[in-house]
């Protein structure tokens, strides 16, 4: 019995057309929309993409709450005008002001945002003819009006000895939003095993004092409150060594200790040098 074989080349072409992405297109590789910002900030939006299967970009669009406000379309005639803004096509949407002087096809900058700028932001890319494959991604941006405030740090004692336990609390004073609270010991992030959640607005710090904690006779602790990558405030506290020399007993430029007897000798010598004969 003779069997009929299906030609391989037409079959491969058919699979390329019906298989998702088989015929190529443009794919979004990164969407970066800050989750939060403060009024007056400039907010950077990024939508990166790559070509697949020999396709190229037909158009890239940005939407706020499903309303288009920015379009980049290679090969399209620029808008009338003699400035940089003519290279992009902008559309009016409440709360959105694009800085076209620094915006590019992948990066869009929103100027001096307000609470009206809050919303869902969507990037859409469409590949070239013949398939015009489309891909979208979206993320939420929220704008707050209250300035970030330095946190309240409580619980520090006058001094500490080795093996004592340090127990501190750090509370956010902001009311419109809850910023992130983090701890530093001697300018280094603490191990998360030291952090305790006291309540929704307070983070605690508990650790046992070790010799390596003291630097120049003190432990430097700070609570840092932050809103996004651009806004940070900190409240520091110094915890002196109860049993050793304080920071006042050190030369600040070398870190070496100066004993009291040595200091008295230097003062006495200077006094003798200044005494008129």
mmCIF file of N, CA and C in Angstrom, residues 43-137:
data_model
loop_
_atom_site.group_PDB
_atom_site.id
_atom_site.type_symbol
_atom_site.label_atom_id
_atom_site.label_comp_id
_atom_site.label_asym_id
_atom_site.label_seq_id
_atom_site.Cartn_x
_atom_site.Cartn_y
_atom_site.Cartn_z
ATOM 1 N N UNK A 43 8.654 61.437 37.294
ATOM 2 C CA UNK A 43 8.546 59.975 37.338
ATOM 3 C C UNK A 43 9.007 59.394 36.006
ATOM 4 N N UNK A 44 9.896 58.406 36.093
ATOM 5 C CA UNK A 44 10.440 57.751 34.905
ATOM 6 C C UNK A 44 9.703 56.441 34.655
ATOM 7 N N UNK A 45 9.165 56.297 33.461
ATOM 8 C CA UNK A 45 8.526 55.062 33.018
ATOM 9 C C UNK A 45 9.419 54.420 31.960
ATOM 10 N N UNK A 46 9.581 53.115 32.047
ATOM 11 C CA UNK A 46 10.417 52.424 31.054
ATOM 12 C C UNK A 46 9.687 51.213 30.497
ATOM 13 N N UNK A 47 9.714 51.094 29.181
ATOM 14 C CA UNK A 47 9.159 49.929 28.491
ATOM 15 C C UNK A 47 10.191 49.488 27.459
ATOM 16 N N UNK A 48 10.921 48.428 27.779
ATOM 17 C CA UNK A 48 11.950 47.930 26.871
ATOM 18 C C UNK A 48 11.391 46.755 26.086
ATOM 19 N N UNK A 49 11.890 46.572 24.888
ATOM 20 C CA UNK A 49 11.358 45.528 24.019
ATOM 21 C C UNK A 49 12.480 44.988 23.144
ATOM 22 N N UNK A 50 12.220 43.866 22.505
ATOM 23 C CA UNK A 50 13.153 43.306 21.541
ATOM 24 C C UNK A 50 12.386 42.711 20.365
ATOM 25 N N UNK A 51 13.033 42.714 19.210
ATOM 26 C CA UNK A 51 12.435 42.146 18.005
ATOM 27 C C UNK A 51 12.675 40.643 17.970
ATOM 28 N N UNK A 52 11.705 39.922 17.434
ATOM 29 C CA UNK A 52 11.825 38.473 17.318
ATOM 30 C C UNK A 52 11.433 38.042 15.908
ATOM 31 N N UNK A 53 12.124 37.013 15.427
ATOM 32 C CA UNK A 53 11.748 36.418 14.146
ATOM 33 C C UNK A 53 11.853 37.358 12.975
ATOM 34 N N UNK A 54 12.781 38.314 13.034
ATOM 35 C CA UNK A 54 12.969 39.223 11.915
ATOM 36 C C UNK A 54 11.980 40.357 11.854
ATOM 37 N N UNK A 55 11.067 40.432 12.812
ATOM 38 C CA UNK A 55 10.099 41.533 12.826
ATOM 39 C C UNK A 55 10.751 42.779 13.405
ATOM 40 N N UNK A 56 10.066 43.895 13.325
ATOM 41 C CA UNK A 56 10.547 45.149 13.896
ATOM 42 C C UNK A 56 9.362 45.906 14.475
ATOM 43 N N UNK A 57 9.666 46.962 15.224
ATOM 44 C CA UNK A 57 8.616 47.717 15.904
ATOM 45 C C UNK A 57 7.795 48.525 14.910
ATOM 46 N N UNK A 58 6.478 48.376 15.019
ATOM 47 C CA UNK A 58 5.572 49.224 14.237
ATOM 48 C C UNK A 58 5.168 50.457 15.046
ATOM 49 N N UNK A 59 4.765 50.221 16.303
ATOM 50 C CA UNK A 59 4.413 51.353 17.156
ATOM 51 C C UNK A 59 4.516 50.954 18.621
ATOM 52 N N UNK A 60 4.841 51.945 19.459
ATOM 53 C CA UNK A 60 4.857 51.782 20.915
ATOM 54 C C UNK A 60 3.973 52.865 21.510
ATOM 55 N N UNK A 61 3.070 52.468 22.402
ATOM 56 C CA UNK A 61 2.122 53.419 22.989
ATOM 57 C C UNK A 61 2.110 53.285 24.511
ATOM 58 N N UNK A 62 1.860 54.416 25.168
ATOM 59 C CA UNK A 62 1.627 54.435 26.608
ATOM 60 C C UNK A 62 0.191 54.897 26.873
ATOM 61 N N UNK A 63 -0.455 54.244 27.851
ATOM 62 C CA UNK A 63 -1.811 54.589 28.259
ATOM 63 C C UNK A 63 -1.850 54.824 29.766
ATOM 64 N N UNK A 64 -2.698 55.757 30.177
ATOM 65 C CA UNK A 64 -3.061 55.915 31.586
ATOM 66 C C UNK A 64 -4.559 55.665 31.695
ATOM 67 N N UNK A 65 -4.902 54.659 32.495
ATOM 68 C CA UNK A 65 -6.322 54.297 32.647
ATOM 69 C C UNK A 65 -6.998 54.149 31.277
ATOM 70 N N UNK A 66 -6.288 53.446 30.385
ATOM 71 C CA UNK A 66 -6.792 53.104 29.041
ATOM 72 C C UNK A 66 -6.914 54.302 28.108
ATOM 73 N N UNK A 67 -6.313 55.444 28.472
ATOM 74 C CA UNK A 67 -6.299 56.597 27.576
ATOM 75 C C UNK A 67 -4.867 56.818 27.074
ATOM 76 N N UNK A 68 -4.686 56.826 25.781
ATOM 77 C CA UNK A 68 -3.350 56.979 25.203
ATOM 78 C C UNK A 68 -2.828 58.401 25.425
ATOM 79 N N UNK A 69 -1.543 58.481 25.860
ATOM 80 C CA UNK A 69 -0.937 59.802 26.030
ATOM 81 C C UNK A 69 0.408 59.923 25.327
ATOM 82 N N UNK A 70 0.988 58.816 24.852
ATOM 83 C CA UNK A 70 2.303 58.871 24.205
ATOM 84 C C UNK A 70 2.358 57.800 23.119
ATOM 85 N N UNK A 71 2.903 58.184 21.960
ATOM 86 C CA UNK A 71 3.067 57.218 20.878
ATOM 87 C C UNK A 71 4.399 57.460 20.172
ATOM 88 N N UNK A 72 5.098 56.348 19.948
ATOM 89 C CA UNK A 72 6.312 56.388 19.126
ATOM 90 C C UNK A 72 6.109 55.431 17.965
ATOM 91 N N UNK A 73 6.250 55.954 16.744
ATOM 92 C CA UNK A 73 6.037 55.137 15.554
ATOM 93 C C UNK A 73 7.163 55.411 14.563
ATOM 94 N N UNK A 74 8.141 54.499 14.497
ATOM 95 C CA UNK A 74 9.269 54.710 13.574
ATOM 96 C C UNK A 74 8.787 54.903 12.140
ATOM 97 N N UNK A 75 9.386 55.863 11.478
ATOM 98 C CA UNK A 75 9.045 56.106 10.076
ATOM 99 C C UNK A 75 7.869 57.034 9.876
ATOM 100 N N UNK A 76 7.136 57.322 10.925
ATOM 101 C CA UNK A 76 6.002 58.236 10.776
ATOM 102 C C UNK A 76 6.515 59.670 10.727
ATOM 103 N N UNK A 77 5.892 60.476 9.912
ATOM 104 C CA UNK A 77 6.317 61.872 9.760
ATOM 105 C C UNK A 77 6.198 62.599 11.092
ATOM 106 N N UNK A 78 7.217 63.385 11.484
ATOM 107 C CA UNK A 78 7.150 64.122 12.744
ATOM 108 C C UNK A 78 6.018 65.139 12.729
ATOM 109 N N UNK A 79 5.588 65.500 13.925
ATOM 110 C CA UNK A 79 4.597 66.567 14.029
ATOM 111 C C UNK A 79 5.225 67.893 13.625
ATOM 112 N N UNK A 80 4.405 68.849 13.290
ATOM 113 C CA UNK A 80 4.925 70.160 12.908
ATOM 114 C C UNK A 80 5.568 70.823 14.109
ATOM 115 N N UNK A 81 6.659 71.509 13.857
ATOM 116 C CA UNK A 81 7.379 72.188 14.922
ATOM 117 C C UNK A 81 8.868 72.007 14.729
ATOM 118 N N UNK A 82 9.632 72.757 15.502
ATOM 119 C CA UNK A 82 11.080 72.697 15.335
ATOM 120 C C UNK A 82 11.790 72.282 16.617
ATOM 121 N N UNK A 83 11.063 71.679 17.549
ATOM 122 C CA UNK A 83 11.693 71.249 18.786
ATOM 123 C C UNK A 83 11.711 69.725 18.857
ATOM 124 N N UNK A 84 12.293 69.209 19.950
ATOM 125 C CA UNK A 84 12.446 67.760 20.109
ATOM 126 C C UNK A 84 11.098 67.054 20.246
ATOM 127 N N UNK A 85 10.100 67.774 20.710
ATOM 128 C CA UNK A 85 8.795 67.152 20.951
ATOM 129 C C UNK A 85 8.136 66.676 19.662
ATOM 130 N N UNK A 86 8.593 67.162 18.534
ATOM 131 C CA UNK A 86 7.978 66.765 17.268
ATOM 132 C C UNK A 86 8.258 65.307 16.926
ATOM 133 N N UNK A 87 9.256 64.688 17.595
ATOM 134 C CA UNK A 87 9.589 63.293 17.291
ATOM 135 C C UNK A 87 8.626 62.301 17.935
ATOM 136 N N UNK A 88 7.806 62.774 18.882
ATOM 137 C CA UNK A 88 6.848 61.902 19.552
ATOM 138 C C UNK A 88 5.448 62.491 19.399
ATOM 139 N N UNK A 89 4.485 61.632 19.458
ATOM 140 C CA UNK A 89 3.101 62.070 19.350
ATOM 141 C C UNK A 89 2.463 61.982 20.741
ATOM 142 N N UNK A 90 2.078 63.143 21.267
ATOM 143 C CA UNK A 90 1.542 63.247 22.617
ATOM 144 C C UNK A 90 0.052 63.560 22.547
ATOM 145 N N UNK A 91 -0.686 63.030 23.530
ATOM 146 C CA UNK A 91 -2.131 63.238 23.593
ATOM 147 C C UNK A 91 -2.499 63.668 25.010
ATOM 148 N N UNK A 92 -3.444 64.586 25.107
ATOM 149 C CA UNK A 92 -3.816 65.136 26.414
ATOM 150 C C UNK A 92 -4.571 64.104 27.256
ATOM 151 N N UNK A 93 -4.049 63.879 28.447
ATOM 152 C CA UNK A 93 -4.713 63.051 29.451
ATOM 153 C C UNK A 93 -4.540 63.762 30.785
ATOM 154 N N UNK A 94 -5.611 63.901 31.549
ATOM 155 C CA UNK A 94 -5.554 64.612 32.830
ATOM 156 C C UNK A 94 -4.487 64.007 33.740
ATOM 157 N N UNK A 95 -3.664 64.889 34.321
ATOM 158 C CA UNK A 95 -2.644 64.460 35.274
ATOM 159 C C UNK A 95 -1.342 64.018 34.647
ATOM 160 N N UNK A 96 -1.241 64.030 33.317
ATOM 161 C CA UNK A 96 -0.046 63.537 32.634
ATOM 162 C C UNK A 96 0.597 64.666 31.834
ATOM 163 N N UNK A 97 1.854 64.972 32.172
ATOM 164 C CA UNK A 97 2.649 65.935 31.413
ATOM 165 C C UNK A 97 3.968 65.281 31.050
ATOM 166 N N UNK A 98 4.177 64.993 29.785
ATOM 167 C CA UNK A 98 5.380 64.295 29.331
ATOM 168 C C UNK A 98 6.483 65.305 29.046
ATOM 169 N N UNK A 99 7.676 65.032 29.589
ATOM 170 C CA UNK A 99 8.859 65.837 29.264
ATOM 171 C C UNK A 99 9.475 65.237 28.004
ATOM 172 N N UNK A 100 9.096 65.774 26.845
ATOM 173 C CA UNK A 100 9.531 65.175 25.588
ATOM 174 C C UNK A 100 10.999 65.458 25.283
ATOM 175 N N UNK A 101 11.629 66.377 26.024
ATOM 176 C CA UNK A 101 13.041 66.666 25.779
ATOM 177 C C UNK A 101 13.941 65.537 26.257
ATOM 178 N N UNK A 102 13.487 64.783 27.231
ATOM 179 C CA UNK A 102 14.315 63.683 27.750
ATOM 180 C C UNK A 102 13.677 62.323 27.493
ATOM 181 N N UNK A 103 12.446 62.295 27.014
ATOM 182 C CA UNK A 103 11.779 61.033 26.742
ATOM 183 C C UNK A 103 12.281 60.432 25.426
ATOM 184 N N UNK A 104 12.318 59.097 25.388
ATOM 185 C CA UNK A 104 12.735 58.376 24.198
ATOM 186 C C UNK A 104 11.693 57.306 23.893
ATOM 187 N N UNK A 105 11.957 56.485 22.901
ATOM 188 C CA UNK A 105 10.995 55.444 22.557
ATOM 189 C C UNK A 105 10.855 54.421 23.669
ATOM 190 N N UNK A 106 11.872 54.253 24.524
ATOM 191 C CA UNK A 106 11.813 53.278 25.612
ATOM 192 C C UNK A 106 11.585 53.914 26.977
ATOM 193 N N UNK A 107 11.920 55.185 27.132
ATOM 194 C CA UNK A 107 11.825 55.859 28.428
ATOM 195 C C UNK A 107 10.975 57.115 28.301
ATOM 196 N N UNK A 108 9.950 57.200 29.145
ATOM 197 C CA UNK A 108 9.066 58.358 29.158
ATOM 198 C C UNK A 108 9.126 58.988 30.545
ATOM 199 N N UNK A 109 9.284 60.296 30.605
ATOM 200 C CA UNK A 109 9.393 61.020 31.869
ATOM 201 C C UNK A 109 8.157 61.891 32.055
ATOM 202 N N UNK A 110 7.490 61.712 33.194
ATOM 203 C CA UNK A 110 6.335 62.536 33.555
ATOM 204 C C UNK A 110 6.807 63.661 34.464
ATOM 205 N N UNK A 111 6.499 64.889 34.127
ATOM 206 C CA UNK A 111 6.963 66.056 34.868
ATOM 207 C C UNK A 111 6.032 66.410 36.016
ATOM 208 N N UNK A 112 6.648 66.773 37.150
ATOM 209 C CA UNK A 112 5.928 67.378 38.280
ATOM 210 C C UNK A 112 4.567 66.723 38.510
ATOM 211 N N UNK A 113 4.596 65.468 38.889
ATOM 212 C CA UNK A 113 3.351 64.711 39.021
ATOM 213 C C UNK A 113 2.498 65.254 40.161
ATOM 214 N N UNK A 114 1.196 65.019 40.066
ATOM 215 C CA UNK A 114 0.226 65.398 41.091
ATOM 216 C C UNK A 114 -0.588 64.151 41.444
ATOM 217 N N UNK A 115 -1.495 64.290 42.382
ATOM 218 C CA UNK A 115 -2.332 63.148 42.747
ATOM 219 C C UNK A 115 -3.185 62.684 41.572
ATOM 220 N N UNK A 116 -3.464 63.604 40.631
ATOM 221 C CA UNK A 116 -4.229 63.222 39.447
ATOM 222 C C UNK A 116 -3.436 62.315 38.514
ATOM 223 N N UNK A 117 -2.120 62.226 38.740
ATOM 224 C CA UNK A 117 -1.276 61.364 37.919
ATOM 225 C C UNK A 117 -1.443 59.894 38.305
ATOM 226 N N UNK A 118 -1.963 59.625 39.487
ATOM 227 C CA UNK A 118 -2.163 58.241 39.928
ATOM 228 C C UNK A 118 -3.042 57.483 38.928
ATOM 229 N N UNK A 119 -2.707 56.220 38.722
ATOM 230 C CA UNK A 119 -3.525 55.417 37.815
ATOM 231 C C UNK A 119 -2.797 54.177 37.357
ATOM 232 N N UNK A 120 -3.446 53.448 36.448
ATOM 233 C CA UNK A 120 -2.867 52.253 35.838
ATOM 234 C C UNK A 120 -2.183 52.651 34.536
ATOM 235 N N UNK A 121 -0.892 52.320 34.436
ATOM 236 C CA UNK A 121 -0.102 52.672 33.253
ATOM 237 C C UNK A 121 0.199 51.416 32.452
ATOM 238 N N UNK A 122 -0.062 51.512 31.153
ATOM 239 C CA UNK A 122 0.084 50.362 30.267
ATOM 240 C C UNK A 122 0.978 50.710 29.090
ATOM 241 N N UNK A 123 1.917 49.805 28.816
ATOM 242 C CA UNK A 123 2.751 49.924 27.620
ATOM 243 C C UNK A 123 2.261 48.895 26.606
ATOM 244 N N UNK A 124 2.162 49.337 25.356
ATOM 245 C CA UNK A 124 1.706 48.459 24.272
ATOM 246 C C UNK A 124 2.714 48.548 23.128
ATOM 247 N N UNK A 125 3.181 47.386 22.654
ATOM 248 C CA UNK A 125 4.053 47.347 21.484
ATOM 249 C C UNK A 125 3.373 46.491 20.415
ATOM 250 N N UNK A 126 3.527 46.920 19.167
ATOM 251 C CA UNK A 126 2.967 46.197 18.028
ATOM 252 C C UNK A 126 4.076 45.999 17.011
ATOM 253 N N UNK A 127 4.210 44.762 16.525
ATOM 254 C CA UNK A 127 5.212 44.463 15.514
ATOM 255 C C UNK A 127 4.758 44.887 14.123
ATOM 256 N N UNK A 128 5.694 44.850 13.205
ATOM 257 C CA UNK A 128 5.440 45.296 11.834
ATOM 258 C C UNK A 128 4.601 44.291 11.046
ATOM 259 N N UNK A 129 4.226 44.715 9.847
ATOM 260 C CA UNK A 129 3.531 43.891 8.857
ATOM 261 C C UNK A 129 4.365 42.629 8.593
ATOM 262 N N UNK A 130 3.754 41.454 8.422
ATOM 263 C CA UNK A 130 2.320 41.295 8.131
ATOM 264 C C UNK A 130 1.480 40.892 9.337
ATOM 265 N N UNK A 131 2.124 40.513 10.462
ATOM 266 C CA UNK A 131 1.335 39.916 11.543
ATOM 267 C C UNK A 131 0.794 40.959 12.520
ATOM 268 N N UNK A 132 1.517 42.093 12.719
ATOM 269 C CA UNK A 132 1.106 43.137 13.654
ATOM 270 C C UNK A 132 0.796 42.542 15.034
ATOM 271 N N UNK A 133 1.694 41.680 15.492
ATOM 272 C CA UNK A 133 1.507 41.051 16.797
ATOM 273 C C UNK A 133 1.597 42.104 17.903
ATOM 274 N N UNK A 134 0.664 42.045 18.861
ATOM 275 C CA UNK A 134 0.593 43.039 19.944
ATOM 276 C C UNK A 134 0.878 42.386 21.294
ATOM 277 N N UNK A 135 1.593 43.139 22.134
ATOM 278 C CA UNK A 135 1.823 42.691 23.511
ATOM 279 C C UNK A 135 1.685 43.891 24.444
ATOM 280 N N UNK A 136 1.065 43.690 25.614
ATOM 281 C CA UNK A 136 0.868 44.779 26.568
ATOM 282 C C UNK A 136 1.265 44.328 27.967
ATOM 283 N N UNK A 137 1.673 45.295 28.765
ATOM 284 C CA UNK A 137 1.898 45.093 30.192
ATOM 285 C C UNK A 137 1.453 46.353 30.919
#
